[in-house]
Coordinates of C-alpha atoms in Angstrom, one line a residue:
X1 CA -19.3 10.0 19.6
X2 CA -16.0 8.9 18.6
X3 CA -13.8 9.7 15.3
X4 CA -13.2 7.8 12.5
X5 CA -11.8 8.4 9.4
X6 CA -12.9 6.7 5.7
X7 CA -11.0 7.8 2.4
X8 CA -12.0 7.1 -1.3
X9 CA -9.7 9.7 -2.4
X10 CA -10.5 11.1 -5.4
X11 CA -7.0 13.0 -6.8
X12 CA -6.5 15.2 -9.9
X13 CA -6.0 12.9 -12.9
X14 CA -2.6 14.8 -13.9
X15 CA -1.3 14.1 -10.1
X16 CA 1.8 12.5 -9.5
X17 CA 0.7 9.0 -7.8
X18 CA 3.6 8.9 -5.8
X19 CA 2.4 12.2 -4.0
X20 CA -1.0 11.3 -3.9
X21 CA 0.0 7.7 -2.0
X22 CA 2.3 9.9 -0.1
X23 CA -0.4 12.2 1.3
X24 CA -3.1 9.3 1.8
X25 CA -0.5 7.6 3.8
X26 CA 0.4 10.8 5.9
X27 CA -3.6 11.8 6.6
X28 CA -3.8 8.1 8.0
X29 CA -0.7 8.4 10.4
X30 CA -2.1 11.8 11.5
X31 CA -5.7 10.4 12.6
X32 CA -3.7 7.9 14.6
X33 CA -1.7 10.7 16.5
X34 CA -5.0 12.9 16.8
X35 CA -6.3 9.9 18.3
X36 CA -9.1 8.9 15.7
X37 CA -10.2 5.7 16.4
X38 CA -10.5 4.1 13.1
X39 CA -9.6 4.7 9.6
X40 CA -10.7 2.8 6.4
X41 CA -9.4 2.8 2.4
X42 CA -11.4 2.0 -0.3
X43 CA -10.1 0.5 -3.5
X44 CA -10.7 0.3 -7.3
X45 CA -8.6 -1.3 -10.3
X46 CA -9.6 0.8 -13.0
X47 CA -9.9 4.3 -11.7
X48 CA -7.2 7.2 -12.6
X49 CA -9.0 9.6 -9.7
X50 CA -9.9 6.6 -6.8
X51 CA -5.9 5.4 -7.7
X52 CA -5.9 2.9 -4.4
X53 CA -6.1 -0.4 -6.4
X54 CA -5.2 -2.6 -3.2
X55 CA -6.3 -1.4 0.0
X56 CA -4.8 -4.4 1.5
X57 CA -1.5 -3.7 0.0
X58 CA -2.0 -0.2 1.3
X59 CA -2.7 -0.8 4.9
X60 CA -0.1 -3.0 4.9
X61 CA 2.1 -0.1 4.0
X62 CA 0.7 1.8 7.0
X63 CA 0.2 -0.8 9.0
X64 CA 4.0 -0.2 11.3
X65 CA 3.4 3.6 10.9
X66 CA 0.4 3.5 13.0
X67 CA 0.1 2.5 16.3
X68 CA -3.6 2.4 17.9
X69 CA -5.9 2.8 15.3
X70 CA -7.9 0.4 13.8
X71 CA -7.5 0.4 9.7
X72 CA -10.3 -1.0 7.8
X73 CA -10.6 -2.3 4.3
X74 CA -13.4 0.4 2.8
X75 CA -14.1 -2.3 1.0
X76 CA -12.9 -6.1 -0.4
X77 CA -15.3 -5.9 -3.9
X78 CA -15.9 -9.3 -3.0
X79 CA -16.8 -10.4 -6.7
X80 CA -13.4 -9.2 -7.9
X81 CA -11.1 -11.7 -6.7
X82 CA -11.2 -15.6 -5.0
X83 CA -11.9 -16.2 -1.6
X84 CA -9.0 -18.1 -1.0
X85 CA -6.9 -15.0 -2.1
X86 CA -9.1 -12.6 0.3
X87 CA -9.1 -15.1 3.4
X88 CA -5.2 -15.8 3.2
X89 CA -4.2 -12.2 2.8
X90 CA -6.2 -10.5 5.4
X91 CA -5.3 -12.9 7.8
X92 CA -1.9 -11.8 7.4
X93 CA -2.7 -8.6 7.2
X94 CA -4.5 -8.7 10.6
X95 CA -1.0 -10.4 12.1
X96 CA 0.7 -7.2 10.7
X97 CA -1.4 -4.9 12.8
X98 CA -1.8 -6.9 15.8
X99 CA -5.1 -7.6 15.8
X100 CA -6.1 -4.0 14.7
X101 CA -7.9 -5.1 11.4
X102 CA -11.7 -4.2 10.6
X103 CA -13.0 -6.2 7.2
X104 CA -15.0 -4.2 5.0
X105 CA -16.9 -5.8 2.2
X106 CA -19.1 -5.0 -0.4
X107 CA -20.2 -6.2 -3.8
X108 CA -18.0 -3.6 -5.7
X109 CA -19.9 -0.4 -7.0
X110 CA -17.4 0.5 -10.1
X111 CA -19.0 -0.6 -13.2
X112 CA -15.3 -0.5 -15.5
X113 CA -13.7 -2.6 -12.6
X114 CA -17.0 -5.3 -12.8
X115 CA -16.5 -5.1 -16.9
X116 CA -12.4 -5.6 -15.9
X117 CA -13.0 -8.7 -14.1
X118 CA -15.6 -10.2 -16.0
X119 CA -18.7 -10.0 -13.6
X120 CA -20.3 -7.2 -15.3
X121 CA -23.2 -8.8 -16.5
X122 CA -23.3 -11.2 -13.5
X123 CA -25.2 -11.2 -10.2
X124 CA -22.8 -9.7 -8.1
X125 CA -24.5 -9.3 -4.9
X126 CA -24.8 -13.4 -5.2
X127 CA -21.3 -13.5 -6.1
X128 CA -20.6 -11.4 -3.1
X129 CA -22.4 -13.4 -0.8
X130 CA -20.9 -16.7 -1.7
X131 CA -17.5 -15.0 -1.3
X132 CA -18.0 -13.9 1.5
X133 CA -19.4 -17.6 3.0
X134 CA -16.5 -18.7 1.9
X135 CA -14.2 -16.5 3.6
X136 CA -15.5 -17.3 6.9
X137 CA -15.8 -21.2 6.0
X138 CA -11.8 -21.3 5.5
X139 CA -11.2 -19.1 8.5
X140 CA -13.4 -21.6 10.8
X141 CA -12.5 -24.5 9.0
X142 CA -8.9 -26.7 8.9
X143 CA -7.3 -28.0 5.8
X144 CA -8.0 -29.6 2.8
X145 CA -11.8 -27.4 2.6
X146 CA -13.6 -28.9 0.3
X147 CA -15.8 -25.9 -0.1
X148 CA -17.5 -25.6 -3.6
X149 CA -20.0 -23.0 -4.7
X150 CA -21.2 -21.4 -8.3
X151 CA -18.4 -19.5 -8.7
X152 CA -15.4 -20.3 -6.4
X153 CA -14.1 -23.6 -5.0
X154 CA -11.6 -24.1 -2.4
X155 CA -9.3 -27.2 -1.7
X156 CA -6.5 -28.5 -1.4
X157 CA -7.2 -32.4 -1.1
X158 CA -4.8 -33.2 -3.7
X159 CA -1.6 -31.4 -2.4
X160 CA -2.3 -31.4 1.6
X161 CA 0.8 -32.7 3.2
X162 CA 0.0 -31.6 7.0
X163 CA 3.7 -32.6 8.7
X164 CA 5.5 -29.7 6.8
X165 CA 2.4 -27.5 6.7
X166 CA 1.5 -27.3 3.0
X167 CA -2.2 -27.0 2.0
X168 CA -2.9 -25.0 5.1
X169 CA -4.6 -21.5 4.2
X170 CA -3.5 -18.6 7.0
X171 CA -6.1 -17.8 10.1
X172 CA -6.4 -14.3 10.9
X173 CA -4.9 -13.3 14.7
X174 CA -8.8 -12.3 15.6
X175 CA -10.9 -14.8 16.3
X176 CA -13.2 -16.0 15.1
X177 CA -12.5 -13.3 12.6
X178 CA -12.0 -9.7 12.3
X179 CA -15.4 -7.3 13.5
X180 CA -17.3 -6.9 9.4
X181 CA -18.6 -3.6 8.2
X182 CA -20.7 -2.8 5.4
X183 CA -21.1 0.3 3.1
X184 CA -24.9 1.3 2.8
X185 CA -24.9 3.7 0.1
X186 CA -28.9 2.7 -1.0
X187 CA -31.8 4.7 0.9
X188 CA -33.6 2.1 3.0
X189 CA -30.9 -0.3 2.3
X190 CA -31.8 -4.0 3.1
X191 CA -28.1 -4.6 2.5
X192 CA -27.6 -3.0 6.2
X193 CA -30.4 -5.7 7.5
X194 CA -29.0 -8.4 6.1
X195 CA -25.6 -7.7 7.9
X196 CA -26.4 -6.9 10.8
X197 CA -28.6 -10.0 11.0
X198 CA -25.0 -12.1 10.9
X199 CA -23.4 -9.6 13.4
X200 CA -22.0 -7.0 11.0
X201 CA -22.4 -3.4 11.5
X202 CA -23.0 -0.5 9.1
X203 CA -21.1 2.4 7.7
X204 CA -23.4 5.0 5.7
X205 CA -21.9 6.7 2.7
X206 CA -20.8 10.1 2.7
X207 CA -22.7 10.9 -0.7
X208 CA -26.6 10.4 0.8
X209 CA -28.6 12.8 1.8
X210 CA -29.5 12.6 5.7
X211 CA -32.8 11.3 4.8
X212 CA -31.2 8.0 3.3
X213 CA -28.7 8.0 5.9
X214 CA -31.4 8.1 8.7
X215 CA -33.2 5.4 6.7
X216 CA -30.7 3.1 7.6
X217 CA -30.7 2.6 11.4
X218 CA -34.9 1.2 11.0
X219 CA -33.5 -1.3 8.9
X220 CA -30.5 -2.0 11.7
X221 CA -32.5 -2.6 14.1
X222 CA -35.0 -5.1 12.4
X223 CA -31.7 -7.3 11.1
X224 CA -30.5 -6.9 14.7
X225 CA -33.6 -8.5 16.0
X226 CA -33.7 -11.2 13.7
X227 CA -30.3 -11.9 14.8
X228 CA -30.9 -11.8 18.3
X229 CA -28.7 -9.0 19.5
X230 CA -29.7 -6.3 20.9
X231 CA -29.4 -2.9 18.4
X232 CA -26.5 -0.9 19.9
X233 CA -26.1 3.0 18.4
X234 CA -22.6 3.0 18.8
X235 CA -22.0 0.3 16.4
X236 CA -23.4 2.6 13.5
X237 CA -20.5 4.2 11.6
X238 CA -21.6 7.7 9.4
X239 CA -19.2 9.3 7.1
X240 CA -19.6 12.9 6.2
X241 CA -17.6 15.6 4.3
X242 CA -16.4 18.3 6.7
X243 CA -14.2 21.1 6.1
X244 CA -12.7 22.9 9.8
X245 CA -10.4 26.1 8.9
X246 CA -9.4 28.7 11.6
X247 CA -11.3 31.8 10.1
X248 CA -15.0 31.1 7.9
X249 CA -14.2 32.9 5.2
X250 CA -11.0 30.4 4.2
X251 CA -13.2 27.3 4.7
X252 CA -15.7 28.7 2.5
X253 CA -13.2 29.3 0.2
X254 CA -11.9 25.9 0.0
X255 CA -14.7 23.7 0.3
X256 CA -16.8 25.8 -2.1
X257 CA -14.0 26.7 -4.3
X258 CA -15.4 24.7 -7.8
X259 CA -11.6 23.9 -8.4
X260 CA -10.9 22.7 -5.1
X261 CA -10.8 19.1 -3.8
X262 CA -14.4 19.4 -2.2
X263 CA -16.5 20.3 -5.3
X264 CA -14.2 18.0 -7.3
X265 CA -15.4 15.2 -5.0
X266 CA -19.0 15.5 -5.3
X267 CA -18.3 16.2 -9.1
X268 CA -16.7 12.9 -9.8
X269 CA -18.9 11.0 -7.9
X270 CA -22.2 13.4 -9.9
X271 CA -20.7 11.8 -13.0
X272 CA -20.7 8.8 -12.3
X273 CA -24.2 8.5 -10.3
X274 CA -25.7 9.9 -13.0
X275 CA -24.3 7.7 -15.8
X276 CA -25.6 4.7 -13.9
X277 CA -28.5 5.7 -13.0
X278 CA -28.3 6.5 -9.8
X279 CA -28.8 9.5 -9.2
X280 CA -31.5 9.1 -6.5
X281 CA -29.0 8.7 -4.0
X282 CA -28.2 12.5 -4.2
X283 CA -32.1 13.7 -4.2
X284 CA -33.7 15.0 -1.0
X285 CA -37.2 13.1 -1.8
X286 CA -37.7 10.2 -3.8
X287 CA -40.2 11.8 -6.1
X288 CA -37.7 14.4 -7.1
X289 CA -37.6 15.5 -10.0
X290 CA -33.8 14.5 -12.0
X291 CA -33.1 18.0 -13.4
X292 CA -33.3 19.7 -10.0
X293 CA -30.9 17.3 -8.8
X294 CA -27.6 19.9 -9.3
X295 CA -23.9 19.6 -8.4
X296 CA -24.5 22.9 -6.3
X297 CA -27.2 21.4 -4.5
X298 CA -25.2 18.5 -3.6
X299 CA -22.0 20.2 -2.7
X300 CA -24.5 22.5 -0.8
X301 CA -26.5 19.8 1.4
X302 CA -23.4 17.7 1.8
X303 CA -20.4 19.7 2.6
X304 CA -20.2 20.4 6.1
X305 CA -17.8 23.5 6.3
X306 CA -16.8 26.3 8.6
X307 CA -14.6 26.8 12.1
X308 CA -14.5 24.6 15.0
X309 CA -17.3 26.3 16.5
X310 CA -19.7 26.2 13.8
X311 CA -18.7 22.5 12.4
X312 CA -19.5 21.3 15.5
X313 CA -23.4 23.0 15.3
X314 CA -23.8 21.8 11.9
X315 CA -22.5 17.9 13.6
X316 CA -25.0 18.4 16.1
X317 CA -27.7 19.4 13.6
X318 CA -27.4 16.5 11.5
X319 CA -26.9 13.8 14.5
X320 CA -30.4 15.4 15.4
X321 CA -31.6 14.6 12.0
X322 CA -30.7 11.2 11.5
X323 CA -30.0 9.8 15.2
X324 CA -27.6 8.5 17.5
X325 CA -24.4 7.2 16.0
X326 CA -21.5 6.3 17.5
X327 CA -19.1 7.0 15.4
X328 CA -18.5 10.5 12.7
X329 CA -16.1 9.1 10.0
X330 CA -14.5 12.0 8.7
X331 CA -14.1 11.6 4.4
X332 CA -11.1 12.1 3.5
X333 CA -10.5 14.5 0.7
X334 CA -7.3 15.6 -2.3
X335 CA -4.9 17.5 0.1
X336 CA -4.7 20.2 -2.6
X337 CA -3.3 22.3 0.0
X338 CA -1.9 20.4 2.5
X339 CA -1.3 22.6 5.4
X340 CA -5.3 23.3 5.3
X341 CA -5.8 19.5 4.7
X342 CA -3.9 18.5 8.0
X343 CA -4.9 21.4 9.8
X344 CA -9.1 20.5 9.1
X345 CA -8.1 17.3 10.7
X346 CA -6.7 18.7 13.4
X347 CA -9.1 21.4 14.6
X348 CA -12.0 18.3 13.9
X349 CA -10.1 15.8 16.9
X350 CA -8.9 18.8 19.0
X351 CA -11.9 21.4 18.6
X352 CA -14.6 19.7 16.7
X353 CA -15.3 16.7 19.1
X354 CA -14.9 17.9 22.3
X355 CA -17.9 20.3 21.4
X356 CA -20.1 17.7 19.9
X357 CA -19.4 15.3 22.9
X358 CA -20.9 17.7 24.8
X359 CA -23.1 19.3 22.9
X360 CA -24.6 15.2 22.8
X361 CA -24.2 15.3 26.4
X362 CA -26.0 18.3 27.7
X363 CA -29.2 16.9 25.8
X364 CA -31.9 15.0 27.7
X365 CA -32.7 13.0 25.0
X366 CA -29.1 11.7 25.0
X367 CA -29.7 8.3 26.4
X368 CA -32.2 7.6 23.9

């Protein structure tokens, strides 16, 4: 099982954004160094707590302070700005890191940022797959496009003059194009067939319950066979919220502590689950009753906490509950103290890992 990393950080709203940029930036370059193998940023305009409003922008920023790891958008909201835009900048983002870019895409879950950009009331899963069509038409295609759909078009027919280059929108170094992801965060999400029937792969949100997250991999493999490749556990990305400290008692502490960066998490994200609806995603049965869905629960079933020796059980427990995967992306968190923040990291890639890769190793079912 390799390490990953996959931040929607969720900082105090009275934080100074400098230092909260500062510390995102710094828990990146330290999962390079540990030797993580991937790390992705999410990215929301209208969000005081989830203040990454370009994750483009800020892989670009860490993009010359990292060296092996791959750094994924986590996600393009597709609906939320033009193709054009998307396909140009990412290909020179993927220039920037060498060929070290993963593209994650989704149709945007923040409501205010929808209402911001006008698709509130629209279909945005229609709007998100046209965008993303059209991505992958200018990246295959050569100047002037022509490409016209319901809500974008692309050209530049008008204004092409090929001698000095003009008109011409930017490939990306990978070809044909960066590897896709997608973020499943329904329970037997048909999003995660979908995309793996084009040759994407899925990461599973951080905020389900192990029964939705195992829900997922059914629905991989169908889209896999419809797409005629073969349905590879290691392609399967799972995020989770873990908390490694030296001695149990401090990681208790912190990832329990209802002031503390953990509980503050699962709070925000309560909120907002609930306001929309959704708070299904955070039940342990469909039939569920709402009111015994609490913040406690969640924090309870969710929060995988403890020292390196115990993580690494709780890892194993849950990669028996849902199945193979291939790769643990660790959710990053508020640093609220940031010695214990970089430290968790730490024991996870140097403790944690080797433990679970053997743990995984020593089982006869392993192959399977």
């Amino acid at each position: 099982m390799n390490l990953g990393f996959f931040t929607m950080p969720i900082h105090p709203l009275d934080k100074d954004w400098r230092k909260s940029l500062k510390e995102d930036r710094e828990a990146f370059v330290l999962a390079d160094e540990l030797g993580f193998t991937e790390a992705y940023v999410g990215e929301h305009a209208t969000d005081k707590a989830e203040n990454i409003t370009s994750c483009i922008a800020f892989l670009a920023w860490v993009a010359a302070a990292t060296k092996r790891i791959r750094l994924g958008t986590g996600t393009i909201n597709m609906p939320n700005s033009h193709p054009a835009a998307i396909a140009a900048s990412l290909a020179m983002l993927d220039h920037m890191l060498d060929g070290r870019l993963i593209f994650g895409i989704s149709p945007g879950g923040l409501l205010s940022d929808a209402e911001l950009f006008g698709n509130l009331a629209a279909n945005r899963n229609e709007m998100f797959l046209e965008a993303i069509n059209q991505v992958l038409e200018i990246w295959a295609s050569e100047p002037p496009y022509n490409i016209n759909g319901k809500y974008w078009n692309v050209t530049t027919q008008k204004t092409l003059i090929e001698d000095i280059g003009q008109g011409f929108i930017a490939k990306p170094l990978q070809r044909p194009h960066p590897p896709i992801v997608v973020t499943a965060v329904a329970p037997f999400s048909k999003g995660v067939e979908e995309a793996a029937a084009r040759g994407w792969d899925p990461i599973s949100a951080n905020f389900l319950m192990p029964a939705w997250v195992k829900s997922h991999w059914p629905r991989y493999v169908e889209g896999c066979k419809r797409g005629g490749r073969p349905a590879d556990p290691s392609n399967w990305r799972v995020a989770k919220s873990v908390f490694v400290a030296k001695d149990a008692a401090t990681a208790k502490a912190y990832a329990t502590d209802p002031n503390g960066p953990y509980v503050y998490y699962y709070r925000s994200l309560f909120t907002k689950l609930k306001r929309n609806g959704r708070i299904e995603l955070f039940k342990t049965r469909r039939d569920q009753p709402d009111d015994e869905v609490t913040l406690e629960m969640v924090c309870d079933r969710l929060i995988i906490h403890g020292t390196p020796d115990s993580v690494a059980d709780q890892v194993l427990a849950f990669h028996d509950e849902v199945g193979p995967f291939g790769t643990l992306l660790y959710a990053g968190k508020d640093w609220t103290d940031p010695e214990l923040g970089r430290q968790s990291m730490i024991l996870m890639a140097e403790k944690v890992m080797p433990l679970v890769n053997a743990g995984i190793s020593n089982k006869p079912s392993a192959a399977g």
